[in-house]
């Protein structure tokens, strides 16, 4: 059975979707939910599901990114994860951290990569007049939101959409896409999945 550590910063709805998918004949189970935000809503949800949780608050490290990441690694590695799934984890990671988990890190990003890496993806799609938006699950490499894309789900941008309404439409797709890509990834499948 493979082990999946999930990194979050917020409400953790993607984390819940991932954790709920890892039952029955699924070849993986969640082994840890780690947040850099002490009060992140996802922590309580993980605890309710019986998943071990950890907090490594980046603010305790006063801008020392390497020390923050060393503390994260120290919290993660005892759980012996095969896969690290970033699910709304809102800190940029250095190549040292990413290299430590090379080839076994996934992230979900709320845009159709390579469009709109970084933040404010929904606003940027609306302002650009895009007819379509969506989400991507990609392997994490040292390039921000730049690793190989393993799956995407697309939604229409509707007239009158705000960043909030578009984000809600995309989030619903995230909850279907991420579990599907994670399962394929754990099974060794690296082909592109379109939902
Ligand atoms: C999701 O929309 C995810 O795609 C996004 O944060 C949200 C987290 O929601 N991630 C990023 O923007 C990463 N740069 P959740 O905590 O409910 O899963």
XYZ file of C-alpha atoms and ligand atoms in Angstrom:
213
model
C 0.000 0.000 0.000
C 1.407 3.412 -1.004
C 1.385 6.307 1.430
C 0.339 9.856 0.560
C 1.197 12.986 2.564
C -1.037 15.968 1.756
C 0.132 19.568 2.196
C -2.517 22.250 2.788
C -2.808 25.884 3.818
C -6.573 26.405 3.945
C -9.983 24.791 3.921
C -8.684 21.543 2.521
C -11.570 20.620 0.245
C -9.143 18.995 -2.209
C -7.484 17.165 0.679
C -10.910 15.794 1.699
C -11.615 14.678 -1.876
C -8.221 12.938 -2.044
C -8.569 11.296 1.364
C -12.115 10.071 0.637
C -10.931 8.522 -2.614
C -8.238 6.459 -0.889
C -10.404 3.594 0.373
C -11.323 0.082 -0.738
C -9.165 -1.228 -3.577
C -7.321 2.090 -3.993
C -3.591 1.385 -3.890
C -2.823 4.271 -1.485
C -3.847 5.681 1.867
C -3.322 9.141 3.383
C -0.528 9.047 5.974
C -0.315 12.722 6.986
C -1.947 16.121 6.465
C 0.523 18.940 7.079
C -0.347 22.633 7.146
C 1.838 25.717 7.346
C -1.171 27.580 8.825
C -2.045 26.595 12.409
C -5.792 27.291 12.116
C -6.282 25.857 8.624
C -9.794 24.428 8.357
C -8.493 21.294 6.687
C -6.627 20.214 9.825
C -9.842 19.573 11.766
C -11.358 17.763 8.775
C -8.275 15.514 8.535
C -8.380 14.762 12.255
C -12.089 13.857 11.955
C -11.134 11.384 9.235
C -8.510 9.856 11.516
C -5.526 11.103 9.502
C -2.423 12.209 11.446
C -1.909 15.974 11.232
C 1.066 18.280 11.682
C 1.630 22.034 11.638
C 4.861 23.733 10.623
C 4.149 27.456 10.825
C 6.374 29.337 8.364
C 6.079 32.446 10.558
C 8.155 30.714 13.245
C 11.149 30.778 10.885
C 11.220 34.530 10.226
C 11.976 34.326 6.541
C 14.495 31.479 6.811
C 12.985 29.360 4.055
C 15.580 26.589 4.328
C 14.943 26.184 8.064
C 11.166 26.116 7.445
C 11.604 23.413 4.839
C 13.966 21.386 7.028
C 11.264 21.430 9.720
C 8.663 20.302 7.189
C 10.882 17.442 6.053
C 11.427 16.448 9.685
C 7.644 16.363 10.178
C 6.932 14.505 6.940
C 9.645 11.859 6.642
C 8.760 9.803 9.747
C 5.442 9.076 7.950
C 7.402 7.542 5.046
C 5.280 8.931 2.203
C 5.589 7.611 -1.342
C 3.770 10.657 -2.724
C 3.499 14.284 -1.572
C 0.244 15.866 -2.784
C 0.060 19.645 -2.518
C -3.588 20.640 -2.155
C -3.943 24.377 -1.741
C -0.490 24.687 -0.166
C 0.322 28.357 -0.612
C 4.073 28.593 0.030
C 6.644 28.529 -2.738
C 9.092 25.677 -2.138
C 12.815 25.780 -2.882
C 14.598 23.364 -5.204
C 16.144 21.742 -2.103
C 12.733 20.672 -0.747
C 11.439 19.682 -4.163
C 14.639 17.730 -4.839
C 14.187 15.803 -1.581
C 10.885 14.452 -2.954
C 11.894 14.431 -6.620
C 9.529 12.537 -8.877
C 6.898 12.005 -6.186
C 5.276 15.421 -5.747
C 1.972 16.519 -7.249
C 0.167 19.877 -7.155
C -3.241 21.122 -8.220
C -3.428 24.554 -9.791
C -6.616 26.451 -10.706
C -5.810 27.256 -14.325
C -5.279 25.508 -17.613
C -1.485 25.419 -17.437
C 0.722 26.692 -18.979
C -1.682 29.648 -18.707
C -1.684 31.672 -15.495
C 1.022 30.252 -13.289
C 1.092 31.836 -9.834
C -1.764 33.685 -8.154
C -5.107 35.309 -9.116
C -5.733 32.777 -11.850
C -9.515 33.238 -11.944
C -9.350 37.028 -12.261
C -6.695 36.758 -14.944
C -8.801 34.314 -17.011
C -11.843 36.620 -16.772
C -9.858 39.746 -17.613
C -8.299 38.025 -20.607
C -11.798 37.247 -21.929
C -11.109 33.504 -22.002
C -14.076 31.346 -23.004
C -12.726 28.459 -20.969
C -10.919 27.976 -17.691
C -10.131 25.012 -15.517
C -7.613 23.249 -13.350
C -4.446 21.236 -13.806
C -2.668 18.568 -11.804
C 1.043 18.572 -12.476
C 4.243 17.045 -11.212
C 6.168 19.496 -9.079
C 9.549 20.589 -10.375
C 11.774 23.500 -9.414
C 9.928 25.712 -11.924
C 6.818 27.245 -10.286
C 3.661 25.565 -11.670
C 5.892 24.358 -14.512
C 6.182 20.569 -14.115
C 4.641 18.030 -16.510
C 0.842 18.333 -16.589
C -0.813 14.968 -15.837
C -4.437 16.021 -16.105
C -6.815 18.897 -16.741
C -10.518 19.614 -16.347
C -12.174 22.439 -18.272
C -15.207 24.598 -17.517
C -16.837 27.455 -19.458
C -16.320 31.024 -18.317
C -19.848 32.438 -18.178
C -20.974 36.013 -18.797
C -21.021 37.888 -15.504
C -18.590 35.498 -13.829
C -16.642 36.938 -10.916
C -13.422 35.367 -9.648
C -15.551 33.812 -6.902
C -18.186 32.220 -9.152
C -15.530 30.940 -11.528
C -13.424 29.607 -8.646
C -16.423 27.679 -7.290
C -17.100 26.108 -10.714
C -13.441 25.123 -11.060
C -13.165 23.827 -7.481
C -15.931 21.309 -8.145
C -13.854 19.984 -11.058
C -10.713 19.920 -8.934
C -12.444 17.475 -6.597
C -12.957 15.043 -9.483
C -9.645 15.602 -11.278
C -7.180 15.361 -8.411
C -8.328 11.975 -7.050
C -8.383 10.554 -10.583
C -4.843 11.759 -11.348
C -3.503 10.718 -7.955
C -4.756 7.179 -8.421
C -3.199 6.934 -11.876
C 0.067 8.389 -10.538
C 0.223 5.854 -7.701
C -0.396 3.114 -10.252
C 2.559 4.357 -12.324
C 0.497 5.929 -15.130
C 2.049 9.177 -16.396
C -0.198 9.812 -19.423
C -2.401 12.903 -19.688
C -5.968 12.698 -18.320
C -8.643 15.049 -19.644
C -11.897 15.438 -17.723
C -7.748 25.269 -4.816
O -8.537 25.975 -5.735
C -6.369 25.008 -5.417
O -6.404 24.745 -6.787
C -5.691 26.319 -5.126
O -6.119 26.668 -3.833
C -7.421 26.141 -3.605
C -7.401 25.349 -2.315
O -8.696 24.971 -1.926
N -4.281 26.205 -5.220
C -3.475 27.187 -5.631
O -3.880 28.278 -5.946
C -2.005 26.822 -5.668
N -1.247 27.895 -6.208
P -8.906 23.811 -0.839
O -8.063 24.179 0.386
O -10.366 23.861 -0.529
O -8.474 22.506 -1.441
